[in-house]
Short mmCIF file of C-alpha atoms in Angstrom, two decimals:
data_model
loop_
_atom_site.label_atom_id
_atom_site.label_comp_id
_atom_site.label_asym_id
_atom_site.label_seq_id
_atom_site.Cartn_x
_atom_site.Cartn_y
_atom_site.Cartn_z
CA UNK A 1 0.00 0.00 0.00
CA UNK A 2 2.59 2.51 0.88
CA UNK A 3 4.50 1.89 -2.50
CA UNK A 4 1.29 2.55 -4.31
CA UNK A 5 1.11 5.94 -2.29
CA UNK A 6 4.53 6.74 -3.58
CA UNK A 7 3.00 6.82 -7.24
CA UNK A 8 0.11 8.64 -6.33
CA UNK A 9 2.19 11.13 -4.74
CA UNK A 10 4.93 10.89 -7.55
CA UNK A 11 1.80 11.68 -10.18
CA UNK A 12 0.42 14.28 -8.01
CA UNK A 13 3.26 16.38 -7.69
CA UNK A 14 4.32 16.50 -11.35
CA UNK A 15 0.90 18.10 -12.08
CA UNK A 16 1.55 20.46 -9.23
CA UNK A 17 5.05 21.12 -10.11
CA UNK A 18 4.20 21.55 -13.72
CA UNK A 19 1.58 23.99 -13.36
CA UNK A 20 4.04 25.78 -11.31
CA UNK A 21 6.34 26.19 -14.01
CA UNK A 22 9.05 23.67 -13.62
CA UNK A 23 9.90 21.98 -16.81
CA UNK A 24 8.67 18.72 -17.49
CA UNK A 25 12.66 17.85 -18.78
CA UNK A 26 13.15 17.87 -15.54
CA UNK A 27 10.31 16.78 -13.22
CA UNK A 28 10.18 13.65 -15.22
CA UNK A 29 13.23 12.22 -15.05
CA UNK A 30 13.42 13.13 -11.41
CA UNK A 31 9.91 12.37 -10.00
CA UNK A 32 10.47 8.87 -12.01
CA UNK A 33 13.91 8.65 -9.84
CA UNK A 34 11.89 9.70 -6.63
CA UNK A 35 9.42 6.90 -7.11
CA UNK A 36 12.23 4.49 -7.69
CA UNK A 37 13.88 5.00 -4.34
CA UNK A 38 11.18 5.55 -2.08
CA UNK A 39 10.04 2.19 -3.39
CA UNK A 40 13.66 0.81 -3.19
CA UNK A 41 12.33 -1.31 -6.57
CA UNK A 42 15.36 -1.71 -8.51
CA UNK A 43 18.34 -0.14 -9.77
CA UNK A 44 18.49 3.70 -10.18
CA UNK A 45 20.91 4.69 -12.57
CA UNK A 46 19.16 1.54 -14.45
CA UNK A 47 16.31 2.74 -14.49
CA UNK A 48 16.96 5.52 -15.47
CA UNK A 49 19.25 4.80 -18.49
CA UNK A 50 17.54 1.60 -19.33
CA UNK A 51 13.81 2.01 -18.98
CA UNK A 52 13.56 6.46 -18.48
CA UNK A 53 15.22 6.89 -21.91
CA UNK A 54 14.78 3.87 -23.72
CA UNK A 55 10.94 4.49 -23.32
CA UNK A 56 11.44 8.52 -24.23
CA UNK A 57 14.01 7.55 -26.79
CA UNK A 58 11.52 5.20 -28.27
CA UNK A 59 8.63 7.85 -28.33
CA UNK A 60 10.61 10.61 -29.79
CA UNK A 61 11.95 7.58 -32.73
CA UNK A 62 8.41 7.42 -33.82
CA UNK A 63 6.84 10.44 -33.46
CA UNK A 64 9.17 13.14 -34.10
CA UNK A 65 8.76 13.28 -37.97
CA UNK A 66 4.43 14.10 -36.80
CA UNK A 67 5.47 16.73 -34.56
CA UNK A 68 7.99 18.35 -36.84
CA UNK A 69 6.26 18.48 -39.95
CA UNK A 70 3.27 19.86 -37.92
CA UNK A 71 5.24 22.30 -37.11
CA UNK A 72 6.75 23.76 -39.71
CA UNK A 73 3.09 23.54 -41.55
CA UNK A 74 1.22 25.15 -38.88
CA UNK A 75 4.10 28.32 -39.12
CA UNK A 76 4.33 28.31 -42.89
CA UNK A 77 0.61 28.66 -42.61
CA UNK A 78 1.13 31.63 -40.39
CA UNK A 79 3.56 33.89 -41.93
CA UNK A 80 1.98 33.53 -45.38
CA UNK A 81 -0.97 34.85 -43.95
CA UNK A 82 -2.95 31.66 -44.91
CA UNK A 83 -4.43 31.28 -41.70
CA UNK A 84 -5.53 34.52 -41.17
CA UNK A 85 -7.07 34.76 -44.84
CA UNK A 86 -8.97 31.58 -43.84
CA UNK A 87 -10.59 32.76 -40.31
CA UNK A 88 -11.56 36.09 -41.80
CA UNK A 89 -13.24 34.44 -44.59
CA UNK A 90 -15.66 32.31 -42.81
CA UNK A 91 -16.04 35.26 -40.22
CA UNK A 92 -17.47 37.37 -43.36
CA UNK A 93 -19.56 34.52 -44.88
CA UNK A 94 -21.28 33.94 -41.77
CA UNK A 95 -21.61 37.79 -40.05
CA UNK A 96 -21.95 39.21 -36.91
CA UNK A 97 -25.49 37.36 -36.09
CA UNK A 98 -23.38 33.91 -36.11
CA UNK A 99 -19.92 35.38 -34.49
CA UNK A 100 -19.82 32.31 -32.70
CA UNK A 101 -20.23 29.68 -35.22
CA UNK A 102 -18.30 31.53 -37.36
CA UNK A 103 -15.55 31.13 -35.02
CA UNK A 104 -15.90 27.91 -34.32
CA UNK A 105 -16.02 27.05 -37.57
CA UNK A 106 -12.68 28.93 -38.62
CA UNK A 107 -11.17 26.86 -35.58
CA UNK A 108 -12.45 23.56 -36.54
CA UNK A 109 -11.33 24.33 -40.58
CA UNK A 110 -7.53 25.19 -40.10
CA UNK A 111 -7.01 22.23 -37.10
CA UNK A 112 -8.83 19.44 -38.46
CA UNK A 113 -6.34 20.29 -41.38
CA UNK A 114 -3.28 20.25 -39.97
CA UNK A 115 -2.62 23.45 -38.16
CA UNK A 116 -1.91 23.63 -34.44
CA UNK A 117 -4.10 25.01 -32.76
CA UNK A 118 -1.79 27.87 -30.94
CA UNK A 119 -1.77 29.27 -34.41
CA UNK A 120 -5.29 29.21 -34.42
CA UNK A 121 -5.43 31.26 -31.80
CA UNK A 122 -3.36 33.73 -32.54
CA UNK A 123 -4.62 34.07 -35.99
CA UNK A 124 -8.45 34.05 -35.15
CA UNK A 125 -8.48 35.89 -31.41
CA UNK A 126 -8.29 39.54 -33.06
CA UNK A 127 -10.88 38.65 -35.43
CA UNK A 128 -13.21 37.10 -32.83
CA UNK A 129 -12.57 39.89 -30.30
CA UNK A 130 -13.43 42.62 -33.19
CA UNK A 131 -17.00 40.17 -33.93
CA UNK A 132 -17.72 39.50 -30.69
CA UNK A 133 -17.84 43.87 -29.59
CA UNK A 134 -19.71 44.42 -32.98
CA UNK A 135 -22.47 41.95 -32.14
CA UNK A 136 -22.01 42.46 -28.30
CA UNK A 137 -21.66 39.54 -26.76
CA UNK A 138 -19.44 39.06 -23.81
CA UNK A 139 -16.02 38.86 -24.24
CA UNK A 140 -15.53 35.95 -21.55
CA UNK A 141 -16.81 33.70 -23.64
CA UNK A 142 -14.22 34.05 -26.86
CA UNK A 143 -11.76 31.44 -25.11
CA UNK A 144 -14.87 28.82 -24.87
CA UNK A 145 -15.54 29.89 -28.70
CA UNK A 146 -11.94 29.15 -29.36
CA UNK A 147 -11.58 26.04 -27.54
CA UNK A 148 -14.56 24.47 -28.97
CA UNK A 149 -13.53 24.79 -32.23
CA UNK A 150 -9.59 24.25 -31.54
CA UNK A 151 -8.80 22.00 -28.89
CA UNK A 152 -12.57 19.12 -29.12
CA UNK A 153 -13.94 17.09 -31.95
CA UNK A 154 -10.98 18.34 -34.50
CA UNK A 155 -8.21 17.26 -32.34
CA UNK A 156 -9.45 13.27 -31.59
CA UNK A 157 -12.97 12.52 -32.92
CA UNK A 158 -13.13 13.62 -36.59
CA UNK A 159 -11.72 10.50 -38.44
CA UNK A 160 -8.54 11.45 -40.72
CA UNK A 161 -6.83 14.93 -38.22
CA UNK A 162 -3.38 15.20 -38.48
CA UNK A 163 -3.20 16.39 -34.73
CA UNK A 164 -0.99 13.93 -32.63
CA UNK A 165 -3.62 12.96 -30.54
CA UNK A 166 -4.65 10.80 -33.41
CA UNK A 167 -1.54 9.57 -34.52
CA UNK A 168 -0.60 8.27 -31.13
CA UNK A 169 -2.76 5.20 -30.93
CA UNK A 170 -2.00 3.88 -34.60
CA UNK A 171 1.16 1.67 -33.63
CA UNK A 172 0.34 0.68 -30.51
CA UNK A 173 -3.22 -0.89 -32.25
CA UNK A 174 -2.26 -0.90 -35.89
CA UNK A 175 -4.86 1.44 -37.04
CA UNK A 176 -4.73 4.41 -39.07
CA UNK A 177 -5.73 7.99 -38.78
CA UNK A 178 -9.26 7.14 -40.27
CA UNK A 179 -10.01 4.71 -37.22
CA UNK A 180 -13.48 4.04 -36.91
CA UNK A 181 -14.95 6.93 -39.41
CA UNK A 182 -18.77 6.81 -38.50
CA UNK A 183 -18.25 6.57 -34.57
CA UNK A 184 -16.06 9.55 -34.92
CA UNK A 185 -18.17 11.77 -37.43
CA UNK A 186 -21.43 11.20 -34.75
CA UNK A 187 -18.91 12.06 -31.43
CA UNK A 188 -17.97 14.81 -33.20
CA UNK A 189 -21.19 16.19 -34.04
CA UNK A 190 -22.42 15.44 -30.40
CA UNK A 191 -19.80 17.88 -29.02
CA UNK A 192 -19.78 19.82 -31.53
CA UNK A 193 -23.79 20.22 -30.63
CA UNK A 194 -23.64 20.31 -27.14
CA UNK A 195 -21.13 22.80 -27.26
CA UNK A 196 -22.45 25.44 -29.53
CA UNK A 197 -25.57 24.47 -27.45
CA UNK A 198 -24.02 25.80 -24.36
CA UNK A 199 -22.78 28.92 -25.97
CA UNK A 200 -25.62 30.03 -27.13
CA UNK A 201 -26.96 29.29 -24.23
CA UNK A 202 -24.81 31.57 -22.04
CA UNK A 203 -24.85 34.66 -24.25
CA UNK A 204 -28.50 35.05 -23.84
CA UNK A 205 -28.00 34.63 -19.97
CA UNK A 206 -25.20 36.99 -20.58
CA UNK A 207 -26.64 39.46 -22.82
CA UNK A 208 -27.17 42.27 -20.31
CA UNK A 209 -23.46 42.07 -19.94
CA UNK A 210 -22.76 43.36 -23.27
CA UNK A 211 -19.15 42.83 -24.96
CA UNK A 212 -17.23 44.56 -21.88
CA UNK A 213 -14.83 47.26 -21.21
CA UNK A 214 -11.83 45.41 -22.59
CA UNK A 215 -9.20 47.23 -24.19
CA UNK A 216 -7.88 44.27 -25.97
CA UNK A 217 -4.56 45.32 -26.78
CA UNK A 218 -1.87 43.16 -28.39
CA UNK A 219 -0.94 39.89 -26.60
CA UNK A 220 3.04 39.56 -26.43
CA UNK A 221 4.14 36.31 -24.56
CA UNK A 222 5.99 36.63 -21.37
CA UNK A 223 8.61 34.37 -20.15
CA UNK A 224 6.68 32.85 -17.14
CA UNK A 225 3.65 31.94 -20.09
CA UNK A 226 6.31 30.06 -22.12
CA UNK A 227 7.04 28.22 -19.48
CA UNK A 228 3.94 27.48 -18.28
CA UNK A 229 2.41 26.38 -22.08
CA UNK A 230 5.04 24.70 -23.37
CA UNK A 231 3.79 21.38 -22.51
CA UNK A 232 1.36 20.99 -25.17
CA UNK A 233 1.59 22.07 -28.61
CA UNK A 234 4.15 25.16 -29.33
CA UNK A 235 6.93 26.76 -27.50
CA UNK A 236 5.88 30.32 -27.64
CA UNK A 237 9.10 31.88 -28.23
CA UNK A 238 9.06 30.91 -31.82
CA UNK A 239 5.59 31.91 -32.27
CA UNK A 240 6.02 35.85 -32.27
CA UNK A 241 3.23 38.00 -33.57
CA UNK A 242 4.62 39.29 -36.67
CA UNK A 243 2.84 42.13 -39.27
CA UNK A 244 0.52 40.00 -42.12
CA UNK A 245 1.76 39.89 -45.54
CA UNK A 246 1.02 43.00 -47.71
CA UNK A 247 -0.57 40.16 -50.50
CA UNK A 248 -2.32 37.66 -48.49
CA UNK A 249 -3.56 34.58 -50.81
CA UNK A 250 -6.43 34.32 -52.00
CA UNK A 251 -9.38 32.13 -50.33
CA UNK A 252 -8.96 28.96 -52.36
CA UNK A 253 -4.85 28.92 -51.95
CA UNK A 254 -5.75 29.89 -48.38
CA UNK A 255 -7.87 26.46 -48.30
CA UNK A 256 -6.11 24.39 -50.73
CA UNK A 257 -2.78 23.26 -48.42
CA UNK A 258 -5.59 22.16 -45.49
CA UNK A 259 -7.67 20.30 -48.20
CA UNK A 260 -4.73 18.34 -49.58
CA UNK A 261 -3.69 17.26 -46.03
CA UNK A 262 -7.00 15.19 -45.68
CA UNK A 263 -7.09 14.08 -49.00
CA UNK A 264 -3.47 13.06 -49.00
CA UNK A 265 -3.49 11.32 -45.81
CA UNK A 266 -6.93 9.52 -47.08
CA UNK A 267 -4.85 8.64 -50.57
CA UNK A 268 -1.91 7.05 -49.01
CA UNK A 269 -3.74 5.21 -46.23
CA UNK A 270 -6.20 3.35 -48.60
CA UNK A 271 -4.53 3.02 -51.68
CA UNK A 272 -1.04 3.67 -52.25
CA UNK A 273 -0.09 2.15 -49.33
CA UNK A 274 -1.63 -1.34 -49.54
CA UNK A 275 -0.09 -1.46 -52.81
CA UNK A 276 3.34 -0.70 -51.69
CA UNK A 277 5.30 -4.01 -51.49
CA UNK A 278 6.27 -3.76 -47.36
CA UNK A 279 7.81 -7.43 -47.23
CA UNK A 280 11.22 -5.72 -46.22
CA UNK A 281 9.55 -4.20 -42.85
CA UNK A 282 9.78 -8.02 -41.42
CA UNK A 283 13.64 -7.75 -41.89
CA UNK A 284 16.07 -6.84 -38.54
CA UNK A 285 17.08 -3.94 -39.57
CA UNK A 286 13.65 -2.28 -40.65
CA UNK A 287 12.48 -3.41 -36.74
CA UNK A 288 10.57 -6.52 -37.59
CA UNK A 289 7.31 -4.67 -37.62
CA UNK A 290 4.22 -4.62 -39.92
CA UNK A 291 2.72 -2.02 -42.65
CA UNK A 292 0.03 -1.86 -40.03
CA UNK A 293 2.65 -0.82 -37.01
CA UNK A 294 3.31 2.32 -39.51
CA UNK A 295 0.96 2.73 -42.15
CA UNK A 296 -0.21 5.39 -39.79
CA UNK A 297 2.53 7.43 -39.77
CA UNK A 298 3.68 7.03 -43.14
CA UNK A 299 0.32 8.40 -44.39
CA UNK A 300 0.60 11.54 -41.92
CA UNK A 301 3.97 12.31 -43.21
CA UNK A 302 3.68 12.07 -46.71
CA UNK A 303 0.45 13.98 -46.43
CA UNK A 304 2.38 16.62 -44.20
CA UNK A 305 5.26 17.07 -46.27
CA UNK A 306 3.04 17.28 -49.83
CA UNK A 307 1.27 19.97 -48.37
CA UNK A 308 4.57 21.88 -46.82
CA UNK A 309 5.33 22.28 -50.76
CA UNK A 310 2.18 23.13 -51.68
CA UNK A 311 2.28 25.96 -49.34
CA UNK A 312 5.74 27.02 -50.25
CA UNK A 313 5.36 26.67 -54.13
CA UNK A 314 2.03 28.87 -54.14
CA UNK A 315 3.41 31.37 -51.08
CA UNK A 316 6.46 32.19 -52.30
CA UNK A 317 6.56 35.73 -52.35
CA UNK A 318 4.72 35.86 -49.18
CA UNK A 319 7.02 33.93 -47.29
CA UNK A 320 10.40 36.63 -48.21
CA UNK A 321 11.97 34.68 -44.64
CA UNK A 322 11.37 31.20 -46.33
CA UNK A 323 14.17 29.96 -43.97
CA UNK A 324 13.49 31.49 -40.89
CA UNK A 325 9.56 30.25 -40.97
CA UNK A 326 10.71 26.62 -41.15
CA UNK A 327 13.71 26.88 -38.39
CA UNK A 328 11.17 28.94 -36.28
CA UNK A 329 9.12 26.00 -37.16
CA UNK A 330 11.33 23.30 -36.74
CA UNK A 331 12.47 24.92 -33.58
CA UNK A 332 9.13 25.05 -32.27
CA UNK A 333 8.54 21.32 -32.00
CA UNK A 334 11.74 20.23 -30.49
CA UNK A 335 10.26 21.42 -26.96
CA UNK A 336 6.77 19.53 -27.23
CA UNK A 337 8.08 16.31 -28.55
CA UNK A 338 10.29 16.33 -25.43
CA UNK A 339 7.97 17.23 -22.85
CA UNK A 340 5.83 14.33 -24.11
CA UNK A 341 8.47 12.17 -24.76
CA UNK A 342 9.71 12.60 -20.98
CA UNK A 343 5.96 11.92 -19.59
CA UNK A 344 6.37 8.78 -21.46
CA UNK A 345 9.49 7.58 -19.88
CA UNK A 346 8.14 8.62 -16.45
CA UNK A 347 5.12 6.34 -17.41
CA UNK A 348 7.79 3.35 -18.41
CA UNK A 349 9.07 3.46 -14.63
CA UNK A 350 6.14 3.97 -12.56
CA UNK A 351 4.97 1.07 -14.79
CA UNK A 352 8.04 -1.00 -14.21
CA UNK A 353 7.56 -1.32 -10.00
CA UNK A 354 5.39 -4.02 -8.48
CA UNK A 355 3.13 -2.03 -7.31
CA UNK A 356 1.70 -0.67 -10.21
CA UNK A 357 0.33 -4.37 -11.32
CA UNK A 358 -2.16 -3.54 -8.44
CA UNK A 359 -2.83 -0.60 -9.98
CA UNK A 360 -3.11 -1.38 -13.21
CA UNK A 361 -5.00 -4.35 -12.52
CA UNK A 362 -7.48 -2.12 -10.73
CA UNK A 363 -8.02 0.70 -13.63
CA UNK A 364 -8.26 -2.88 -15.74
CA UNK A 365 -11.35 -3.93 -13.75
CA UNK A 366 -13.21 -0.90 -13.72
CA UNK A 367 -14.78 -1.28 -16.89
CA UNK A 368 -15.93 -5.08 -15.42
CA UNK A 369 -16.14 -6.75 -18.96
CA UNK A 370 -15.99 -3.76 -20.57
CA UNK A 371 -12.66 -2.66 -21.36
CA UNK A 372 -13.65 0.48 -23.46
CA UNK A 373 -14.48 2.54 -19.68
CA UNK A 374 -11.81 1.33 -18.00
CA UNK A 375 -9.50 2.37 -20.92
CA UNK A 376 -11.31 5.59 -21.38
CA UNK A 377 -11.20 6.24 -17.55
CA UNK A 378 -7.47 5.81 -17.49
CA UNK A 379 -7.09 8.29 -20.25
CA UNK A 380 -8.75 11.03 -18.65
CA UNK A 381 -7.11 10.28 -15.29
CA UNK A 382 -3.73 10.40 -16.53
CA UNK A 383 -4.13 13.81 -18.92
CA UNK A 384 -5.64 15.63 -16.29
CA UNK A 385 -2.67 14.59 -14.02
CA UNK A 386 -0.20 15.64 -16.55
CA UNK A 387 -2.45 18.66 -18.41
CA UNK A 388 -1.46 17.14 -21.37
CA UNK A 389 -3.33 15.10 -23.83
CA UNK A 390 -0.59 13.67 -25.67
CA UNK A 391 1.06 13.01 -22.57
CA UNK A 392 -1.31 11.11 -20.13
CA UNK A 393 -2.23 8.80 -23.56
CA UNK A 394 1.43 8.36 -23.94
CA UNK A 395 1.75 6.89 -20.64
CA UNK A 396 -1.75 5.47 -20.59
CA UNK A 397 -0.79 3.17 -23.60
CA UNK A 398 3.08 2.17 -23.04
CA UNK A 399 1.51 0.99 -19.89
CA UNK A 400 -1.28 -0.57 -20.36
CA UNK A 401 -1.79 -0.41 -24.56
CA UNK A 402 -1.01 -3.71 -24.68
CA UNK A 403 -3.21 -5.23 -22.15
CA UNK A 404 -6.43 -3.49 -23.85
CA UNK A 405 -5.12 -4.97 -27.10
CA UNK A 406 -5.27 -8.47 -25.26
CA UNK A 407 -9.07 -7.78 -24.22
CA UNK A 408 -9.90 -6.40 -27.47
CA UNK A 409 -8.43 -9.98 -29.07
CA UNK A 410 -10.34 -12.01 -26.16
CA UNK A 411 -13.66 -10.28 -26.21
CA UNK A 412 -13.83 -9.36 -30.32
CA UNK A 413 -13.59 -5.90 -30.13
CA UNK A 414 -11.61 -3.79 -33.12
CA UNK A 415 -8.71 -2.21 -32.54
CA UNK A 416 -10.35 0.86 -34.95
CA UNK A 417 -12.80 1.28 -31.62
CA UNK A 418 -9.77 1.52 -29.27
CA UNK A 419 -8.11 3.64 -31.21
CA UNK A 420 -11.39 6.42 -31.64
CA UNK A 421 -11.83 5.99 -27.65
CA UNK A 422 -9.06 7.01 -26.39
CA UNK A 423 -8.35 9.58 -28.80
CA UNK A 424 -11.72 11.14 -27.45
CA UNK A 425 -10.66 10.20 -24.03
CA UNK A 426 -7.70 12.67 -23.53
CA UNK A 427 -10.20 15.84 -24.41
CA UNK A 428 -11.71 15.62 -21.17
CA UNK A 429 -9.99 16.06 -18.44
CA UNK A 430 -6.75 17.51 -20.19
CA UNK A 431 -8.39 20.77 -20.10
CA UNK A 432 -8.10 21.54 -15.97
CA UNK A 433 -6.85 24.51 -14.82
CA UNK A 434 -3.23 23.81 -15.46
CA UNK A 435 -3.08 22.41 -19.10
CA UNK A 436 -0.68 24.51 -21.08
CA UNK A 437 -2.89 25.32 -23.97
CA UNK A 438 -5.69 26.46 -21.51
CA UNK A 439 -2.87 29.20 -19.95
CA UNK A 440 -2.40 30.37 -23.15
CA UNK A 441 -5.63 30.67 -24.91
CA UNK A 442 -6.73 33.09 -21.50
CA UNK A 443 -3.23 34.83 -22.00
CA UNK A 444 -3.86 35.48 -25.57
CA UNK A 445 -7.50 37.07 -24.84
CA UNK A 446 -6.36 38.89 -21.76
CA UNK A 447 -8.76 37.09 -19.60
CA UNK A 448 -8.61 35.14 -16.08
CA UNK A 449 -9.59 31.53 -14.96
CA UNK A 450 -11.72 33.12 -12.93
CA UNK A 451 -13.52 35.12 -16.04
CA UNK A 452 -13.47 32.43 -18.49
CA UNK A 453 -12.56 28.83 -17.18
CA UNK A 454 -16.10 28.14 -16.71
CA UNK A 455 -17.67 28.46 -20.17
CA UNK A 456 -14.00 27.06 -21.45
CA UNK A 457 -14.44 24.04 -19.07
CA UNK A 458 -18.09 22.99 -19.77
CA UNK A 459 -17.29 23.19 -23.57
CA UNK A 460 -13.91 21.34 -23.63
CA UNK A 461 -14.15 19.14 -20.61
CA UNK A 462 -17.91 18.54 -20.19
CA UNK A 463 -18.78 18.25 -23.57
CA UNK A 464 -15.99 15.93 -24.68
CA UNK A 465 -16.93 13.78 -21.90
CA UNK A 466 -20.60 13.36 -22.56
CA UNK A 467 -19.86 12.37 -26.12
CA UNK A 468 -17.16 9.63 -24.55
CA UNK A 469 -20.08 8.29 -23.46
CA UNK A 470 -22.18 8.19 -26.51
CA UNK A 471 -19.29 6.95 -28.27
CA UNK A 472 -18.67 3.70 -25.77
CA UNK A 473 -22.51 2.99 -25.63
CA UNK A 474 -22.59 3.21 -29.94
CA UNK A 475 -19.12 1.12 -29.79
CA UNK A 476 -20.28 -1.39 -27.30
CA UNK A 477 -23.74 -2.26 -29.24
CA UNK A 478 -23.15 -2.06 -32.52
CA UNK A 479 -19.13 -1.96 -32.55
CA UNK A 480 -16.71 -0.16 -34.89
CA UNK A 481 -18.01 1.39 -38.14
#
């Protein structure tokens, strides 16, 4: 009992710690060392060196091509004023009378293709503030807007998104980044609906508010807000707020890069891929995997780096800093993929005492016969704990991916179903106080927790969560289409 009190504590004080503002480089490794010697459970320097960095090693092996590429896309996107073309355009089609669809919308468009959603923010926040005082609604609930359309369905229910929190699951299940279309297409629409359900419900309670006194000047980021936010997505200091390009694209070349990132991805995951002769992946020094360990990934990448040229070729003239873009770019995801990597390798050692076999076999049996809840349920858990998405999956499948591939075998369940839950599992509970993109989307509009969280919180976290359910109960009766 008291070793598995040393975990809890262990857990507990990196998501303490990290919402302090220590980096997660370093809480990691040393909360994982912690854990090892108040358990006196094997060797320290060996686990550190052996299981610690193999595990983050591994991780960063796999996924840094996803998180580079991303990116560099996401800040090509940026400086050639695509993004910004793109949010004002819906903004217009849809007017003042639907500012907050429109938003939504404009965040839901440029993430489910590709681009991360601290771009998004940055590109659509002036736009929504300027909407939101014109029709008068209350400026507390722009980070909601934002959210809903940034950080829910786009990032892990719509079947096909580039955004890491899909591309996670595919080796550890062998799926791909269309996993279980249908389920996904109805959770999305469920928080999708129950979000812009809540909205619309607070701005009439809100309406005698009016837009505010805000002065909504220009959001620089300070130091102690890159610390704070770079666990999840971008490190802020290569994300300046730079003047748009004198010639911004046009609508359609604005669109096109986003389009071909779906379609691409889509392409190479049903067609060119399963046509590819993959025989040599079986050999030693390929790994002796499987097409299906990486079909995944190589579909995100090619799609990824397509679309990186398509940008380039047709912004050429906007982008006159072509080189610093993609190092600024490049730059940018070196921080993320090692935060998350490091959760990962903290997971690997808490994993590798004896007293997490009580523990896991506990989170195991919570779902009874079920495995879908208990694997949702240990999703949520572990991003809250770590306010990162990415991360508390991370650790959530090195852990204990394989057993829920073992119960999906036993009990018939498809590995497409697993995949689509807990992808929709780490939206939920990612989103407390402390998660990195949370800090920044209030930074960026100038508001509190105490303004905002709410609104942010019941879309993001609530929402999200209700359509977990929806999703299980759909996956558990009629299974994975």
């Amino acid at each position: 009992m008291m070793d598995i009190l040393v975990i809890l504590i262990a857990l507990g004080l990196l998501m303490y710690l990290a919402y302090r503002g220590i980096s997660l480089l370093i809480l990691a490794p040393a909360l994982a060392t912690f854990a090892v010697l108040a358990t006196q459970d094997g060797p320290v320097l060996g686990s550190y060196t052996q299981i610690f960095m193999g595990a983050t090693g591994d991780f960063i092996t796999l996924y840094f091509p996803v998180f580079l590429l991303g990116a560099i896309f996401g800040k090509l996107m940026e400086d050639s004023g695509s993004a910004d073309v793109l949010a004002r355009a819906i903004i217009r089609w849809l007017g003042s009378k639907r500012a907050m669809l429109a938003v939504v919308l404009s965040c839901a468009l440029m993430t489910y293709g590709g681009v991360s959603l601290f771009v998004v923010a940055f590109a659509v926040y002036p736009i929504a503030a300027a909407l939101f005082r014109q029709a008068d609604i209350p400026k507390r609930l722009i980070p909601a807007t934002i959210a809903l359309g940034a950080f829910t369905f786009t990032m892990t229910a719509l079947p096909g998104t580039p955004a890491i929190q899909n591309a996670i699951p595919m080796p550890y299940f062998g799926t791909s980044p269309f996993a279980a279309p249908g389920l996904g297409v109805i959770t999305a629409l469920v928080m999708f609906g129950l979000g812009m359900l809540w909205l619309g419900y607070r701005a009439r309670k809100l309406a005698h508010e009016g837009y505010g006194d805000h002065p909504d000047a220009e959001f620089t980021p300070d130091k102690e807000l890159r610390e704070r936010s770079a666990g999840e997505g971008f490190d802020l200091m290569e994300l300046p707020v730079e003047q748009r390009p004198v010639a911004p694209p046009s609508v359609f070349l604005a669109m096109l890069p986003l389009v071909l990132v779906i379609a691409i991805n889509l392409l190479f995951t049903f067609l060119i891929i399963p046509r590819m002769d993959t025989d040599f992946l079986a050999l030693p020094i390929y790994g002796e995997t499987s097409i299906e360990q990486v079909r995944g990934i190589w579909s995100v990448i090619a799609a990824l780096v397509l679309s990186l040229m398509v940008v380039i070729a047709f912004n050429w003239k906007r982008l006159p800093k072509l080189k610093q873009s993609v190092d600024n770019g490049a730059n940018a995801s070196l921080l993320p993929i090692f935060n998350t990597a490091s959760l990962v390798g903290f997971g690997a050692v808490i994993a590798s005492l004896g007293a997490f076999m009580l523990i896991r076999d506990t989170v195991v049996g919570l779902g009874g016969d079920n495995p879908l809840i208990s694997l949702a349920i240990a999703v949520n858990i572990l991003a809250g704990m770590t306010g990162s998405a990415s991360g508390g999956m991370s650790i959530a499948l090195s852990t204990l991916g394989e057993t829920y591939m073992e119960m999906a075998r036993a009990q018939g369940i498809d590995p497409e179903l697993l995949h689509r839950v807990t992808a929709v599992a780490t939206g939920g509970l990612d989103t407390l106080p402390h998660n990195g993109a949370v800090i920044t989307l209030l930074a960026i509009c100038g508001l509190t927790h105490r303004q905002a969280y709410f609104d942010l919180a019941m879309v993001a976290m609530l929402a999200p969560f209700l359509s977990l359910i929806v999703l299980i109960t759909l996956g558990t009766v009629f299974g994975s289409f």
